[in-house]
Coordinates of N, CA and C in Angstrom, one line a residue:
M1038 N 107.6 94.5 61.4 CA 107.9 93.5 62.2 C 107.2 92.4 62.8
T1039 N 107.0 91.4 62.7 CA 105.9 90.2 62.9 C 106.5 90.0 64.5
A1040 N 105.0 90.2 65.6 CA 105.7 89.6 66.8 C 105.0 88.9 67.5
W1041 N 105.1 88.1 68.4 CA 104.5 86.8 68.7 C 104.2 87.0 69.9
I1042 N 102.5 87.3 70.0 CA 101.6 87.4 71.1 C 101.1 86.0 72.1
K1043 N 101.5 86.4 73.3 CA 100.4 84.9 74.1 C 99.4 85.5 74.5
I1044 N 98.2 84.4 73.7 CA 97.0 84.7 73.9 C 96.4 84.5 75.3
C1045 N 96.5 82.7 75.6 CA 96.1 82.1 76.4 C 96.3 80.9 76.5
D1046 N 95.9 80.0 77.4 CA 96.4 78.8 77.1 C 95.4 77.8 76.6
L1047 N 96.1 76.6 76.1 CA 95.5 76.5 75.1 C 93.9 75.3 75.4
D1048 N 94.0 75.1 76.3 CA 92.6 74.5 78.0 C 92.2 75.8 77.7
D1049 N 92.1 77.2 77.6 CA 90.9 78.3 77.9 C 89.9 78.6 76.3
I1050 N 91.1 77.4 74.9 CA 89.8 77.5 74.3 C 89.2 76.3 74.0
P1051 N 88.1 76.0 73.6 CA 87.4 74.5 73.4 C 88.0 74.1 72.0
R1052 N 87.7 72.9 72.7 CA 87.8 71.8 71.3 C 87.1 72.4 70.7
L1053 N 87.3 72.0 69.2 CA 86.1 72.7 68.1 C 85.3 73.9 68.8
G1054 N 86.4 74.6 69.3 CA 85.6 75.9 69.9 C 86.8 77.2 69.3
S1055 N 86.3 78.2 69.6 CA 87.3 79.7 69.0 C 87.4 80.7 70.5
R1056 N 87.7 81.5 70.4 CA 87.7 82.4 71.0 C 89.0 83.7 70.1
Q1057 N 87.7 84.7 71.5 CA 87.9 86.3 70.4 C 88.9 87.0 71.0
V1058 N 89.5 87.5 70.0 CA 90.7 88.7 70.8 C 90.7 89.8 70.4
Q1059 N 90.9 91.1 71.2 CA 90.7 92.0 70.8 C 92.3 92.8 70.2
S1060 N 92.4 93.6 68.8 CA 94.0 94.0 68.5 C 93.4 95.5 68.4
A1061 N 94.2 96.3 68.7 CA 94.0 97.5 68.8 C 94.4 98.0 66.9
R1062 N 95.0 97.0 66.7 CA 95.8 97.6 64.7 C 95.3 96.2 64.1
E1063 N 94.3 95.3 64.1 CA 93.7 94.1 63.6 C 92.3 93.9 63.7
G1064 N 91.8 94.5 65.2 CA 90.5 94.5 65.1 C 90.8 93.2 66.6
V1065 N 88.9 92.8 65.8 CA 88.9 91.3 66.5 C 89.1 90.1 65.5
I1066 N 90.2 89.3 66.6 CA 90.7 88.2 65.9 C 90.0 87.1 66.7
A1067 N 89.7 85.7 65.6 CA 89.6 84.5 66.1 C 90.3 83.7 65.7
V1068 N 90.5 82.7 67.3 CA 91.5 82.2 67.3 C 90.8 80.2 67.7
F1069 N 91.0 79.3 67.1 CA 90.4 78.4 66.7 C 90.8 77.4 67.2
R1070 N 90.2 76.0 67.8 CA 91.1 74.8 68.1 C 90.3 73.6 67.4
T1071 N 91.1 73.2 67.2 CA 90.7 71.6 66.3 C 90.5 70.6 67.0
A1072 N 89.6 69.5 66.6 CA 89.9 68.3 67.1 C 91.0 67.5 67.9
A1073 N 92.1 67.7 66.9 CA 93.5 67.3 67.1 C 93.9 68.4 67.9
D1074 N 93.8 69.4 68.8 CA 94.1 70.4 68.9 C 95.1 71.6 68.3
D1075 N 94.9 71.3 67.0 CA 95.8 72.3 66.5 C 95.2 73.4 66.4
V1076 N 95.9 74.8 66.1 CA 95.3 76.2 66.7 C 95.4 77.1 65.7
F1077 N 94.2 78.0 64.8 CA 94.4 78.8 63.8 C 93.8 79.9 63.9
A1078 N 94.4 81.1 63.6 CA 93.8 82.1 63.7 C 93.4 83.1 62.9
L1079 N 92.4 83.8 62.3 CA 91.7 84.3 61.3 C 90.6 85.9 61.8
R1080 N 90.7 86.8 61.1 CA 90.5 87.7 61.4 C 88.5 87.0 61.6
D1081 N 88.2 88.1 62.5 CA 86.6 87.3 62.9 C 85.8 88.0 62.0
R1082 N 85.8 88.1 60.7 CA 85.1 88.5 59.5 C 84.6 87.8 58.2
C1083 N 83.8 86.7 58.0 CA 83.3 86.2 56.9 C 83.8 86.9 56.0
P1084 N 84.5 86.7 54.8 CA 84.8 87.8 53.2 C 83.1 87.8 52.5
H1085 N 82.7 87.4 53.0 CA 80.8 87.0 52.0 C 80.3 88.4 52.9
K1086 N 79.7 88.2 54.0 CA 78.8 89.2 54.6 C 79.2 90.2 55.9
G1087 N 80.8 89.3 55.8 CA 81.0 89.8 57.7 C 80.6 89.0 59.1
G1088 N 79.4 88.8 58.4 CA 79.7 87.5 60.0 C 80.9 87.1 60.4
A1089 N 80.6 87.0 62.1 CA 81.9 86.5 63.0 C 81.7 85.0 63.2
L1090 N 83.0 84.6 62.4 CA 83.3 83.2 62.6 C 84.1 82.9 63.4
S1091 N 83.8 83.5 64.7 CA 83.8 82.8 65.9 C 82.5 82.0 66.4
Q1092 N 82.0 82.5 66.0 CA 80.3 82.2 66.5 C 79.8 80.8 65.2
G1093 N 81.3 80.6 64.4 CA 80.6 79.3 63.3 C 80.9 77.9 63.9
L1094 N 80.6 77.1 63.2 CA 80.8 75.8 63.5 C 82.4 75.2 63.2
V1095 N 83.1 74.3 63.8 CA 84.9 74.2 63.3 C 84.4 72.5 63.2
A1096 N 85.0 71.9 61.8 CA 84.4 70.7 61.9 C 86.0 70.8 60.3
G1097 N 87.3 69.7 61.5 CA 88.5 69.5 60.1 C 89.5 70.8 60.3
K1098 N 89.6 71.3 59.2 CA 90.4 72.5 59.5 C 89.7 73.6 58.6
T1099 N 88.3 73.5 59.0 CA 87.8 74.9 58.4 C 86.5 75.4 59.3
V1100 N 86.1 76.8 58.8 CA 85.2 77.1 60.0 C 83.8 77.4 58.9
T1101 N 82.4 77.0 59.6 CA 81.0 77.5 58.4 C 80.6 79.0 59.0
C1102 N 80.4 79.7 58.3 CA 80.1 81.0 59.0 C 78.9 80.8 58.8
P1103 N 78.2 81.4 60.4 CA 76.9 80.7 61.0 C 76.1 81.9 60.3
L1104 N 76.1 83.0 59.0 CA 75.1 83.3 58.5 C 74.3 82.6 57.1
H1105 N 75.8 82.2 56.6 CA 74.9 81.8 55.0 C 75.7 80.8 54.9
G1106 N 76.4 79.6 55.5 CA 77.8 78.8 55.3 C 78.5 78.9 55.1
W1107 N 79.3 79.7 54.3 CA 80.4 79.9 53.8 C 81.6 79.2 54.4
K1108 N 82.6 78.4 54.0 CA 83.5 77.6 55.2 C 84.3 77.9 54.8
I1109 N 85.1 78.4 55.7 CA 86.9 79.2 55.5 C 87.7 78.1 56.1
Q1110 N 88.9 78.1 55.2 CA 90.0 77.5 55.3 C 90.8 77.8 56.3
F1111 N 91.1 77.3 57.3 CA 92.0 77.7 58.3 C 93.4 77.6 58.5
E1112 N 94.0 77.4 57.1 CA 95.3 76.9 56.8 C 95.2 78.3 56.2
N1113 N 94.6 78.9 55.0 CA 95.2 79.7 54.5 C 93.6 81.6 54.7
G1114 N 93.0 81.2 55.6 CA 91.7 81.9 55.5 C 90.7 82.1 54.1
E1115 N 91.0 81.0 52.9 CA 90.6 81.1 51.7 C 89.0 80.5 51.7
A1116 N 87.8 80.9 50.8 CA 86.8 80.1 51.2 C 86.9 79.3 50.4
V1117 N 86.2 77.7 50.8 CA 85.9 76.6 50.0 C 85.4 76.9 48.3
A1118 N 85.7 76.5 47.7 CA 85.3 76.5 46.3 C 83.4 75.6 46.2
P1119 N 82.7 76.8 45.9 CA 82.5 77.6 44.7 C 82.9 79.1 45.2
D1120 N 83.0 79.4 46.6 CA 82.8 80.5 46.8 C 84.2 81.3 46.8
T1121 N 83.8 82.0 46.6 CA 85.2 83.1 46.9 C 85.6 84.3 48.1
G1122 N 86.9 84.5 48.4 CA 87.4 85.6 48.8 C 88.0 85.1 50.2
C1123 N 88.7 85.9 50.6 CA 89.5 85.4 51.9 C 89.8 86.1 53.2
A1124 N 89.3 85.4 54.3 CA 89.7 85.9 55.6 C 91.5 86.6 56.1
K1125 N 91.4 87.5 56.3 CA 92.9 87.5 56.7 C 93.3 86.2 57.9
H1126 N 94.6 85.8 57.5 CA 95.3 84.6 58.7 C 96.0 85.4 59.3
Y1127 N 96.3 85.0 60.6 CA 97.4 84.9 61.3 C 98.0 83.5 61.6
P1128 N 99.7 83.9 61.8 CA 100.5 82.9 62.2 C 100.1 82.0 63.7
S1129 N 99.9 80.8 63.6 CA 100.0 81.0 65.4 C 100.7 79.5 65.3
K1130 N 100.7 79.2 66.7 CA 101.4 78.2 67.3 C 101.0 78.4 68.8
V1131 N 101.0 76.7 69.4 CA 101.2 76.4 71.1 C 102.6 75.7 71.3
E1132 N 102.9 76.4 72.3 CA 104.4 76.3 73.3 C 104.0 76.1 74.3
S1133 N 104.3 74.8 74.9 CA 104.4 74.5 76.2 C 102.6 75.0 76.7
G1134 N 101.9 74.3 76.1 CA 100.7 74.7 76.4 C 99.9 75.8 76.0
A1135 N 101.0 76.6 75.8 CA 100.4 78.4 75.6 C 100.4 78.3 74.0
V1136 N 98.9 78.9 73.5 CA 98.5 79.8 72.7 C 99.0 81.0 72.0
W1137 N 100.0 81.3 71.3 CA 100.6 82.7 70.5 C 99.9 82.6 68.8
I1138 N 100.1 84.2 68.8 CA 99.9 84.5 67.5 C 100.7 85.5 67.0
A1139 N 100.7 85.8 65.5 CA 101.7 86.6 65.3 C 101.2 88.1 64.7
L1140 N 101.4 88.7 65.1 CA 100.3 89.8 64.3 C 101.8 91.5 63.8

């Protein structure tokens, strides 16, 4: 069963930045905020070498891994071609200024 968990207020995540969330079941999750105030959540681990995606650069709807430059799409966690791999994606939403993710 999927449960929606309130993470923080939207303003607690900087634009073009992220925030880490610890889940007992899922480990570390990175919650990202785009320039347009869209919010996305991915496991905080690049599929290439395990780099912390929360430390990467946000541009559009991707994050660039700080270790080797892989771009990961927010909408599905897939690496941008020609790279292959996937970071687990978690549904997310903003309601009344609060950020929620589904676990």
